[in-house]
Protein backbone atom coordinates (compact mmCIF):
# COMPACT_ATOMS: atom_id res chain seq x y z
CA UNK A 1 0.00 0.00 0.00
CA UNK A 2 1.30 3.46 -0.83
CA UNK A 3 1.79 6.12 1.82
CA UNK A 4 -1.07 8.13 0.34
CA UNK A 5 -3.32 5.07 0.51
CA UNK A 6 -2.30 4.44 4.10
CA UNK A 7 -2.94 8.09 4.97
CA UNK A 8 -6.40 7.96 3.40
CA UNK A 9 -7.24 4.78 5.31
CA UNK A 10 -6.08 6.37 8.55
CA UNK A 11 -8.05 9.57 7.88
CA UNK A 12 -11.29 7.68 7.18
CA UNK A 13 -10.76 5.60 10.32
CA UNK A 14 -10.21 8.79 12.31
CA UNK A 15 -13.44 10.35 11.03
CA UNK A 16 -15.48 7.17 11.53
CA UNK A 17 -14.16 6.69 15.07
CA UNK A 18 -14.81 10.35 15.86
CA UNK A 19 -18.46 9.99 14.81
CA UNK A 20 -18.83 6.77 16.80
CA UNK A 21 -17.21 8.46 19.82
CA UNK A 22 -19.71 11.33 19.62
CA UNK A 23 -22.63 8.91 19.48
CA UNK A 24 -21.34 6.84 22.40
CA UNK A 25 -20.69 9.98 24.45
CA UNK A 26 -24.26 11.12 23.73
CA UNK A 27 -25.54 7.72 24.90
CA UNK A 28 -23.66 8.10 28.18
CA UNK A 29 -24.81 11.70 28.63
CA UNK A 30 -28.46 10.73 28.07
CA UNK A 31 -28.48 7.57 30.18
CA UNK A 32 -31.67 7.65 32.22
CA UNK A 33 -33.20 10.39 30.07
CA UNK A 34 -36.88 9.65 29.52
CA UNK A 35 -37.61 8.66 25.94
CA UNK A 36 -33.96 8.31 24.89
CA UNK A 37 -33.06 5.17 22.94
CA UNK A 38 -29.52 3.91 22.47
CA UNK A 39 -27.92 5.08 19.21
CA UNK A 40 -25.27 3.27 17.17
CA UNK A 41 -23.10 3.88 14.14
CA UNK A 42 -22.42 0.98 11.81
CA UNK A 43 -19.02 0.97 10.07
CA UNK A 44 -17.92 -0.80 6.89
CA UNK A 45 -14.74 -1.13 4.86
CA UNK A 46 -14.32 1.08 1.83
CA UNK A 47 -13.69 -1.09 -1.22
CA UNK A 48 -12.18 0.57 -4.26
CA UNK A 49 -11.39 -1.22 -7.55
CA UNK A 50 -7.90 -2.63 -7.50
CA UNK A 51 -7.19 -1.30 -4.04
CA UNK A 52 -7.37 -3.18 -0.76
CA UNK A 53 -7.71 -1.48 2.61
CA UNK A 54 -9.07 1.84 1.31
CA UNK A 55 -10.38 2.74 4.74
CA UNK A 56 -13.65 2.67 6.69
CA UNK A 57 -16.82 4.73 6.73
CA UNK A 58 -20.12 5.00 8.56
CA UNK A 59 -22.53 2.82 6.62
CA UNK A 60 -25.66 3.37 8.73
CA UNK A 61 -26.97 5.03 11.89
CA UNK A 62 -28.88 2.74 14.20
CA UNK A 63 -31.34 3.18 17.04
CA UNK A 64 -32.31 0.48 19.50
CA UNK A 65 -36.02 -0.27 19.31
CA UNK A 66 -38.32 -3.17 20.13
CA UNK A 67 -41.35 -2.69 17.92
CA UNK A 68 -43.43 -5.37 19.64
CA UNK A 69 -42.79 -3.99 23.13
CA UNK A 70 -43.37 -0.43 21.93
CA UNK A 71 -46.81 -1.34 20.56
CA UNK A 72 -47.68 -2.96 23.88
CA UNK A 73 -46.52 0.12 25.78
CA UNK A 74 -48.66 2.36 23.56
CA UNK A 75 -51.66 0.11 24.17
CA UNK A 76 -51.20 0.12 27.93
CA UNK A 77 -50.64 3.88 27.85
CA UNK A 78 -54.14 4.32 26.41
CA UNK A 79 -55.60 2.06 29.09
CA UNK A 80 -53.73 3.85 31.86
CA UNK A 81 -54.82 7.25 30.57
CA UNK A 82 -58.44 6.13 30.47
CA UNK A 83 -58.33 4.66 33.98
CA UNK A 84 -56.52 7.68 35.41
CA UNK A 85 -59.08 10.16 34.03
CA UNK A 86 -62.02 8.05 35.19
CA UNK A 87 -60.55 7.42 38.65
CA UNK A 88 -59.64 11.08 39.15
CA UNK A 89 -63.18 12.30 38.51
CA UNK A 90 -64.91 9.50 40.39
CA UNK A 91 -62.75 10.38 43.41
CA UNK A 92 -63.76 14.01 43.00
CA UNK A 93 -67.43 13.03 42.89
CA UNK A 94 -66.87 10.81 45.90
CA UNK A 95 -65.39 13.78 47.75
CA UNK A 96 -68.66 15.65 47.15
CA UNK A 97 -70.36 13.08 49.34
CA UNK A 98 -67.39 12.87 51.75
CA UNK A 99 -66.93 9.23 50.82
CA UNK A 100 -64.45 7.60 53.16
CA UNK A 101 -65.45 9.65 56.20
CA UNK A 102 -67.30 8.22 59.16
CA UNK A 103 -70.56 9.87 58.10
CA UNK A 104 -71.00 11.14 54.52
CA UNK A 105 -72.55 14.60 54.48
CA UNK A 106 -75.85 13.76 52.78
CA UNK A 107 -76.31 10.87 55.19
CA UNK A 108 -75.50 12.91 58.28
CA UNK A 109 -77.74 15.79 57.14
CA UNK A 110 -80.67 13.43 56.64
CA UNK A 111 -80.01 11.79 60.02
CA UNK A 112 -80.06 15.19 61.70
CA UNK A 113 -83.36 16.00 59.96
CA UNK A 114 -85.07 12.75 60.96
CA UNK A 115 -83.65 13.00 64.48
CA UNK A 116 -84.98 16.55 64.83
CA UNK A 117 -88.48 15.45 63.81
CA UNK A 118 -88.33 12.52 66.19
CA UNK A 119 -87.35 14.81 69.09
CA UNK A 120 -90.02 17.34 68.12
CA UNK A 121 -92.68 14.60 68.10
CA UNK A 122 -92.09 14.03 71.83
CA UNK A 123 -92.68 17.71 72.65
CA UNK A 124 -94.46 19.59 69.82
CA UNK A 125 -95.01 22.65 72.01
CA UNK A 126 -91.27 23.19 72.37
CA UNK A 127 -90.36 26.09 70.06
CA UNK A 128 -86.63 25.31 70.25
CA UNK A 129 -87.24 21.78 68.99
CA UNK A 130 -89.49 23.20 66.26
CA UNK A 131 -86.74 25.56 65.20
CA UNK A 132 -84.22 22.71 65.12
CA UNK A 133 -86.48 20.89 62.63
CA UNK A 134 -86.38 23.94 60.36
CA UNK A 135 -82.62 24.36 60.72
CA UNK A 136 -82.00 20.65 60.11
CA UNK A 137 -84.23 20.78 57.02
CA UNK A 138 -82.36 23.85 55.81
CA UNK A 139 -79.04 22.02 56.24
CA UNK A 140 -80.35 19.00 54.31
CA UNK A 141 -81.64 21.19 51.47
CA UNK A 142 -78.38 23.14 51.39
CA UNK A 143 -76.42 19.89 51.24
CA UNK A 144 -78.47 18.68 48.28
CA UNK A 145 -77.94 22.01 46.53
CA UNK A 146 -74.21 21.85 47.28
CA UNK A 147 -73.91 18.36 45.78
CA UNK A 148 -75.94 19.41 42.74
CA UNK A 149 -73.71 22.45 42.23
CA UNK A 150 -70.65 20.27 42.77
CA UNK A 151 -71.76 17.89 40.02
CA UNK A 152 -72.09 20.90 37.71
CA UNK A 153 -68.58 22.05 38.68
CA UNK A 154 -67.23 18.59 37.89
CA UNK A 155 -69.04 18.71 34.54
CA UNK A 156 -67.40 22.07 33.78
CA UNK A 157 -64.00 20.69 34.76
CA UNK A 158 -64.49 17.66 32.49
CA UNK A 159 -65.42 19.95 29.61
CA UNK A 160 -62.23 21.95 30.21
CA UNK A 161 -60.16 18.75 30.24
CA UNK A 162 -61.81 17.53 27.04
CA UNK A 163 -61.04 20.83 25.32
CA UNK A 164 -57.44 20.64 26.55
CA UNK A 165 -57.10 17.03 25.39
CA UNK A 166 -58.39 17.89 21.92
CA UNK A 167 -56.01 20.87 21.66
CA UNK A 168 -53.08 18.71 22.82
CA UNK A 169 -54.08 16.00 20.36
CA UNK A 170 -54.13 18.43 17.43
CA UNK A 171 -50.76 19.90 18.39
CA UNK A 172 -49.12 16.50 18.89
CA UNK A 173 -50.43 15.16 15.57
CA UNK A 174 -49.08 18.20 13.74
CA UNK A 175 -45.67 17.80 15.40
CA UNK A 176 -45.58 14.08 14.53
CA UNK A 177 -46.27 14.98 10.89
CA UNK A 178 -43.38 17.49 10.93
CA UNK A 179 -41.04 14.93 12.48
CA UNK A 180 -42.12 12.37 9.89
CA UNK A 181 -40.96 14.77 7.18
CA UNK A 182 -37.62 15.41 8.92
CA UNK A 183 -37.00 11.69 9.40
CA UNK A 184 -37.85 10.76 5.81
CA UNK A 185 -35.58 13.48 4.43
CA UNK A 186 -32.77 12.59 6.85
CA UNK A 187 -32.87 8.88 6.16
CA UNK A 188 -33.01 9.52 2.44
CA UNK A 189 -29.81 11.57 2.75
CA UNK A 190 -28.07 9.01 4.98
CA UNK A 191 -28.13 11.32 8.00
CA UNK A 192 -28.77 10.25 11.63
CA UNK A 193 -32.45 10.60 12.61
CA UNK A 194 -32.46 8.80 15.97
CA UNK A 195 -33.12 11.89 18.09
CA UNK A 196 -36.07 12.88 15.88
CA UNK A 197 -37.43 9.33 16.17
CA UNK A 198 -37.12 9.55 19.96
CA UNK A 199 -39.14 12.77 19.98
CA UNK A 200 -41.73 11.21 17.69
CA UNK A 201 -42.12 8.16 19.93
CA UNK A 202 -42.60 10.47 22.91
CA UNK A 203 -45.31 12.38 21.05
CA UNK A 204 -47.01 9.15 19.96
CA UNK A 205 -47.03 8.14 23.62
CA UNK A 206 -48.77 11.42 24.46
CA UNK A 207 -51.33 10.76 21.73
CA UNK A 208 -51.86 7.23 23.08
CA UNK A 209 -52.55 8.71 26.52
CA UNK A 210 -55.32 10.80 24.91
CA UNK A 211 -56.76 8.09 22.64
CA UNK A 212 -55.96 4.53 21.63
CA UNK A 213 -53.93 4.41 18.42
CA UNK A 214 -52.84 1.86 15.84
CA UNK A 215 -49.38 2.53 14.45
CA UNK A 216 -47.96 1.61 11.07
CA UNK A 217 -44.24 2.20 10.42
CA UNK A 218 -43.40 2.87 6.79
CA UNK A 219 -40.27 1.97 4.80
CA UNK A 220 -39.30 5.65 4.42
CA UNK A 221 -39.06 6.02 8.22
CA UNK A 222 -42.42 7.73 8.70
CA UNK A 223 -45.08 6.48 11.12
CA UNK A 224 -48.81 6.57 10.31
CA UNK A 225 -51.38 6.62 13.10
CA UNK A 226 -54.99 5.46 13.03
CA UNK A 227 -57.69 4.84 15.60
CA UNK A 228 -58.75 1.19 16.08
CA UNK A 229 -61.86 2.08 14.06
CA UNK A 230 -59.64 3.09 11.14
CA UNK A 231 -59.87 6.89 11.43
CA UNK A 232 -56.64 8.43 10.10
CA UNK A 233 -54.76 10.56 12.63
CA UNK A 234 -51.42 11.03 10.89
CA UNK A 235 -50.59 9.87 7.40
CA UNK A 236 -49.87 12.25 4.56
CA UNK A 237 -51.45 15.04 6.59
CA UNK A 238 -52.31 15.25 10.30
CA UNK A 239 -55.95 15.13 11.36
CA UNK A 240 -57.42 18.01 13.34
CA UNK A 241 -60.44 17.82 15.63
CA UNK A 242 -62.95 20.16 17.27
CA UNK A 243 -65.33 19.62 20.18
CA UNK A 244 -68.87 20.80 20.84
CA UNK A 245 -70.59 20.42 24.21
CA UNK A 246 -74.28 19.81 24.75
CA UNK A 247 -76.07 20.20 28.09
CA UNK A 248 -75.49 16.49 28.49
CA UNK A 249 -73.11 14.93 26.02
CA UNK A 250 -70.11 15.74 23.85
CA UNK A 251 -69.60 15.74 20.09
CA UNK A 252 -66.14 15.51 18.51
CA UNK A 253 -65.76 16.09 14.79
CA UNK A 254 -62.95 16.69 12.34
CA UNK A 255 -62.24 20.39 12.08
CA UNK A 256 -64.60 21.96 9.56
CA UNK A 257 -66.85 18.90 9.38
CA UNK A 258 -70.14 18.05 11.08
CA UNK A 259 -70.09 14.24 11.18
CA UNK A 260 -69.39 13.05 14.72
CA UNK A 261 -66.44 10.74 15.26
CA UNK A 262 -67.11 10.48 19.00
CA UNK A 263 -68.33 6.90 18.85
CA UNK A 264 -65.12 5.85 17.10
CA UNK A 265 -62.94 6.93 20.01
CA UNK A 266 -61.81 4.18 22.33
CA UNK A 267 -59.33 3.97 25.15
CA UNK A 268 -57.29 6.89 26.35
CA UNK A 269 -58.09 9.91 28.48
CA UNK A 270 -60.39 11.58 25.96
CA UNK A 271 -62.80 8.66 25.59
CA UNK A 272 -63.03 8.30 29.39
CA UNK A 273 -63.83 12.00 29.83
CA UNK A 274 -66.47 11.88 27.08
CA UNK A 275 -68.03 8.77 28.68
CA UNK A 276 -68.32 10.44 32.09
CA UNK A 277 -70.65 13.14 30.76
CA UNK A 278 -72.37 11.03 28.09
CA UNK A 279 -76.17 10.85 28.16
CA UNK A 280 -78.13 8.32 26.13
CA UNK A 281 -81.52 9.45 27.45
CA UNK A 282 -84.24 8.34 27.16
CA UNK A 283 -82.52 4.96 26.87
CA UNK A 284 -81.35 3.28 30.06
CA UNK A 285 -77.80 4.24 31.01
CA UNK A 286 -74.79 1.99 30.78
CA UNK A 287 -74.10 -0.22 33.80
CA UNK A 288 -70.43 0.80 33.61
CA UNK A 289 -69.73 3.12 36.59
CA UNK A 290 -67.45 5.19 34.35
CA UNK A 291 -70.12 5.77 31.69
CA UNK A 292 -72.91 8.37 31.91
CA UNK A 293 -71.73 9.00 35.46
CA UNK A 294 -72.95 12.59 35.75
CA UNK A 295 -76.37 11.65 34.35
CA UNK A 296 -76.74 8.91 36.96
CA UNK A 297 -75.68 11.08 39.89
CA UNK A 298 -77.90 13.99 38.86
CA UNK A 299 -80.89 11.72 38.62
CA UNK A 300 -80.14 10.03 41.93
CA UNK A 301 -79.63 13.24 43.88
CA UNK A 302 -82.73 14.77 42.26
CA UNK A 303 -84.70 11.71 43.31
CA UNK A 304 -83.67 12.30 46.93
CA UNK A 305 -84.99 15.85 46.66
CA UNK A 306 -88.18 14.44 45.16
CA UNK A 307 -88.67 12.22 48.23
CA UNK A 308 -89.00 15.35 50.35
CA UNK A 309 -91.17 17.49 48.07
CA UNK A 310 -93.29 15.09 45.99
CA UNK A 311 -96.66 13.44 46.63
CA UNK A 312 -96.94 9.84 47.72
CA UNK A 313 -96.38 7.01 45.25
CA UNK A 314 -99.22 4.53 44.83
CA UNK A 315 -98.49 1.31 46.68
CA UNK A 316 -95.85 2.89 48.93
CA UNK A 317 -96.01 4.45 52.41
CA UNK A 318 -97.15 8.06 52.69
CA UNK A 319 -94.51 10.52 51.52
CA UNK A 320 -92.94 13.11 53.82
CA UNK A 321 -94.72 15.92 51.96
CA UNK A 322 -98.16 14.35 52.22
CA UNK A 323 -97.63 13.39 55.86
CA UNK A 324 -96.81 16.98 56.75
CA UNK A 325 -99.59 18.50 54.62
CA UNK A 326 -102.22 16.13 56.12
CA UNK A 327 -101.77 17.39 59.68
CA UNK A 328 -104.25 19.86 61.14
CA UNK A 329 -103.05 23.46 60.84
CA UNK A 330 -103.16 25.74 63.85
CA UNK A 331 -102.81 29.49 64.09
CA UNK A 332 -99.41 30.75 62.92
CA UNK A 333 -98.47 27.39 61.40
CA UNK A 334 -97.39 26.50 57.87
CA UNK A 335 -100.26 24.60 56.28
CA UNK A 336 -98.39 22.86 53.46
CA UNK A 337 -95.16 22.44 51.49
CA UNK A 338 -92.36 22.18 54.03
CA UNK A 339 -89.92 21.99 51.11
CA UNK A 340 -90.33 24.12 47.97
CA UNK A 341 -88.34 25.37 45.04
CA UNK A 342 -86.89 28.89 44.88
CA UNK A 343 -90.31 30.22 43.74
CA UNK A 344 -92.08 28.81 46.79
CA UNK A 345 -93.94 25.96 45.05
CA UNK A 346 -93.42 22.22 44.92
CA UNK A 347 -93.44 22.13 41.12
CA UNK A 348 -90.18 20.96 39.58
CA UNK A 349 -88.32 20.62 42.88
CA UNK A 350 -84.93 19.02 42.41
CA UNK A 351 -81.57 19.02 44.15
CA UNK A 352 -80.52 22.28 42.50
CA UNK A 353 -83.41 24.37 43.86
CA UNK A 354 -84.83 22.63 46.91
CA UNK A 355 -85.20 24.78 50.01
CA UNK A 356 -87.20 24.95 53.22
CA UNK A 357 -90.33 27.08 52.86
CA UNK A 358 -89.35 30.74 53.23
CA UNK A 359 -92.08 31.30 55.81
CA UNK A 360 -90.38 28.78 58.09
CA UNK A 361 -86.90 30.15 57.47
CA UNK A 362 -87.88 33.72 58.35
CA UNK A 363 -89.97 32.44 61.28
CA UNK A 364 -93.15 34.15 60.09
CA UNK A 365 -94.77 30.72 60.46
CA UNK A 366 -93.83 27.66 62.46
CA UNK A 367 -94.24 23.94 61.75
CA UNK A 368 -97.43 22.18 62.75
CA UNK A 369 -97.91 20.88 66.24
CA UNK A 370 -100.36 18.20 65.14
CA UNK A 371 -99.32 15.30 62.94
CA UNK A 372 -95.64 15.09 63.78
CA UNK A 373 -95.97 11.37 64.57
CA UNK A 374 -97.21 10.74 61.01
CA UNK A 375 -94.24 12.71 59.65
CA UNK A 376 -91.80 10.64 61.72
CA UNK A 377 -93.50 7.45 60.55
CA UNK A 378 -93.17 8.57 56.93
CA UNK A 379 -89.48 9.37 57.38
CA UNK A 380 -88.70 5.93 58.79
CA UNK A 381 -91.22 3.79 56.88
CA UNK A 382 -89.77 0.92 54.81
CA UNK A 383 -91.39 -0.37 51.67
CA UNK A 384 -90.31 2.39 49.31
CA UNK A 385 -88.92 1.75 45.85
CA UNK A 386 -86.08 3.77 44.40
CA UNK A 387 -85.27 3.66 40.71
CA UNK A 388 -82.91 6.24 39.29
CA UNK A 389 -80.47 5.96 36.43
CA UNK A 390 -77.97 3.25 37.28
CA UNK A 391 -79.42 2.19 40.64
CA UNK A 392 -82.55 0.34 41.81
CA UNK A 393 -83.48 -0.27 45.47
CA UNK A 394 -86.71 -1.87 46.66
CA UNK A 395 -88.50 -2.17 50.02
CA UNK A 396 -86.41 0.50 51.72
CA UNK A 397 -86.82 3.61 53.84
CA UNK A 398 -85.64 7.07 52.85
CA UNK A 399 -82.55 6.65 54.98
CA UNK A 400 -81.60 3.25 53.62
CA UNK A 401 -82.08 4.51 50.06
CA UNK A 402 -79.73 7.43 50.73
CA UNK A 403 -77.23 4.98 52.24
CA UNK A 404 -77.59 2.82 49.14
CA UNK A 405 -76.83 5.78 46.84
CA UNK A 406 -73.79 6.78 48.88
CA UNK A 407 -72.64 3.15 49.06
CA UNK A 408 -72.99 2.76 45.29
CA UNK A 409 -70.81 5.84 44.76
CA UNK A 410 -68.24 4.55 47.23
CA UNK A 411 -68.13 1.18 45.46
CA UNK A 412 -67.65 2.88 42.07
CA UNK A 413 -64.80 4.96 43.49
CA UNK A 414 -63.09 1.91 45.00
CA UNK A 415 -63.47 -0.20 41.84
CA UNK A 416 -62.13 2.65 39.71
CA UNK A 417 -59.18 3.27 42.04
CA UNK A 418 -58.26 -0.43 41.97
CA UNK A 419 -58.47 -0.54 38.17
CA UNK A 420 -56.34 2.60 37.92
CA UNK A 421 -53.66 1.17 40.20
CA UNK A 422 -53.52 -2.06 38.20
CA UNK A 423 -53.36 -0.23 34.87
CA UNK A 424 -50.65 2.12 36.12
CA UNK A 425 -48.59 -0.75 37.54
CA UNK A 426 -48.89 -2.77 34.31
CA UNK A 427 -47.83 0.22 32.24
CA UNK A 428 -44.87 1.00 34.51
CA UNK A 429 -43.69 -2.62 34.44
CA UNK A 430 -43.84 -2.81 30.64
CA UNK A 431 -42.15 0.57 30.26
CA UNK A 432 -39.37 -0.76 32.46
CA UNK A 433 -38.97 -3.77 30.18
CA UNK A 434 -38.91 -1.56 27.13
CA UNK A 435 -36.37 0.85 28.57
CA UNK A 436 -34.24 -2.14 29.56
CA UNK A 437 -34.34 -3.34 25.96
CA UNK A 438 -33.62 -0.02 24.23
CA UNK A 439 -32.00 2.14 26.90
CA UNK A 440 -28.41 2.69 27.96
CA UNK A 441 -26.17 0.29 29.86
CA UNK A 442 -23.48 2.55 31.26
CA UNK A 443 -20.94 -0.24 31.71
CA UNK A 444 -21.30 -1.33 28.08
CA UNK A 445 -21.09 2.22 26.79
CA UNK A 446 -17.99 3.04 28.85
CA UNK A 447 -16.31 -0.12 27.56
CA UNK A 448 -17.25 0.84 24.01
CA UNK A 449 -15.96 4.36 24.61
CA UNK A 450 -12.59 2.95 25.65
CA UNK A 451 -12.40 0.79 22.53
CA UNK A 452 -13.24 3.74 20.30
CA UNK A 453 -10.77 6.04 22.05
CA UNK A 454 -8.03 3.47 21.52
CA UNK A 455 -9.00 3.06 17.86
CA UNK A 456 -9.07 6.83 17.41
CA UNK A 457 -5.64 7.14 19.04
CA UNK A 458 -4.29 4.35 16.82
CA UNK A 459 -5.56 6.06 13.67
CA UNK A 460 -4.08 9.34 14.84
CA UNK A 461 -0.76 7.61 15.53
CA UNK A 462 -0.76 6.10 12.03
CA UNK A 463 -1.28 9.56 10.58
CA UNK A 464 1.54 10.89 12.71
CA UNK A 465 3.92 8.12 11.59
CA UNK A 466 3.01 8.69 7.94
CA UNK A 467 3.66 12.38 8.35
CA UNK A 468 7.02 11.60 9.89
CA UNK A 469 7.80 9.32 6.92
CA UNK A 470 6.84 12.07 4.48
CA UNK A 471 9.07 14.50 6.35
CA UNK A 472 11.95 12.00 6.25
CA UNK A 473 11.49 11.44 2.52
CA UNK A 474 11.36 15.16 1.87
CA UNK A 475 14.56 15.67 3.84
CA UNK A 476 16.30 12.76 2.09
CA UNK A 477 15.41 14.05 -1.38
CA UNK A 478 16.08 17.63 -0.50
CA UNK A 479 12.55 18.72 -1.14
mmCIF file of C-alpha atoms in Angstrom, residues 19 75 85 103 123 126 157 171 186 219-220 239 242 247 289 305 315 373 378 408 422 431 462:
data_model
loop_
_atom_site.group_PDB
_atom_site.id
_atom_site.type_symbol
_atom_site.label_atom_id
_atom_site.label_comp_id
_atom_site.label_asym_id
_atom_site.label_seq_id
_atom_site.Cartn_x
_atom_site.Cartn_y
_atom_site.Cartn_z
ATOM 1 C CA UNK A 19 -18.462 9.990 14.805
ATOM 2 C CA UNK A 75 -51.661 0.114 24.168
ATOM 3 C CA UNK A 85 -59.081 10.161 34.033
ATOM 4 C CA UNK A 103 -70.558 9.874 58.100
ATOM 5 C CA UNK A 123 -92.676 17.706 72.646
ATOM 6 C CA UNK A 126 -91.268 23.194 72.371
ATOM 7 C CA UNK A 157 -63.998 20.688 34.757
ATOM 8 C CA UNK A 171 -50.758 19.903 18.389
ATOM 9 C CA UNK A 186 -32.768 12.590 6.848
ATOM 10 C CA UNK A 219 -40.274 1.973 4.796
ATOM 11 C CA UNK A 220 -39.298 5.647 4.423
ATOM 12 C CA UNK A 239 -55.948 15.127 11.361
ATOM 13 C CA UNK A 242 -62.945 20.157 17.266
ATOM 14 C CA UNK A 247 -76.071 20.201 28.090
ATOM 15 C CA UNK A 289 -69.735 3.123 36.586
ATOM 16 C CA UNK A 305 -84.990 15.853 46.663
ATOM 17 C CA UNK A 315 -98.492 1.314 46.683
ATOM 18 C CA UNK A 373 -95.972 11.374 64.567
ATOM 19 C CA UNK A 378 -93.165 8.570 56.926
ATOM 20 C CA UNK A 408 -72.989 2.755 45.295
ATOM 21 C CA UNK A 422 -53.521 -2.058 38.196
ATOM 22 C CA UNK A 431 -42.153 0.573 30.263
ATOM 23 C CA UNK A 462 -0.760 6.097 12.031
#
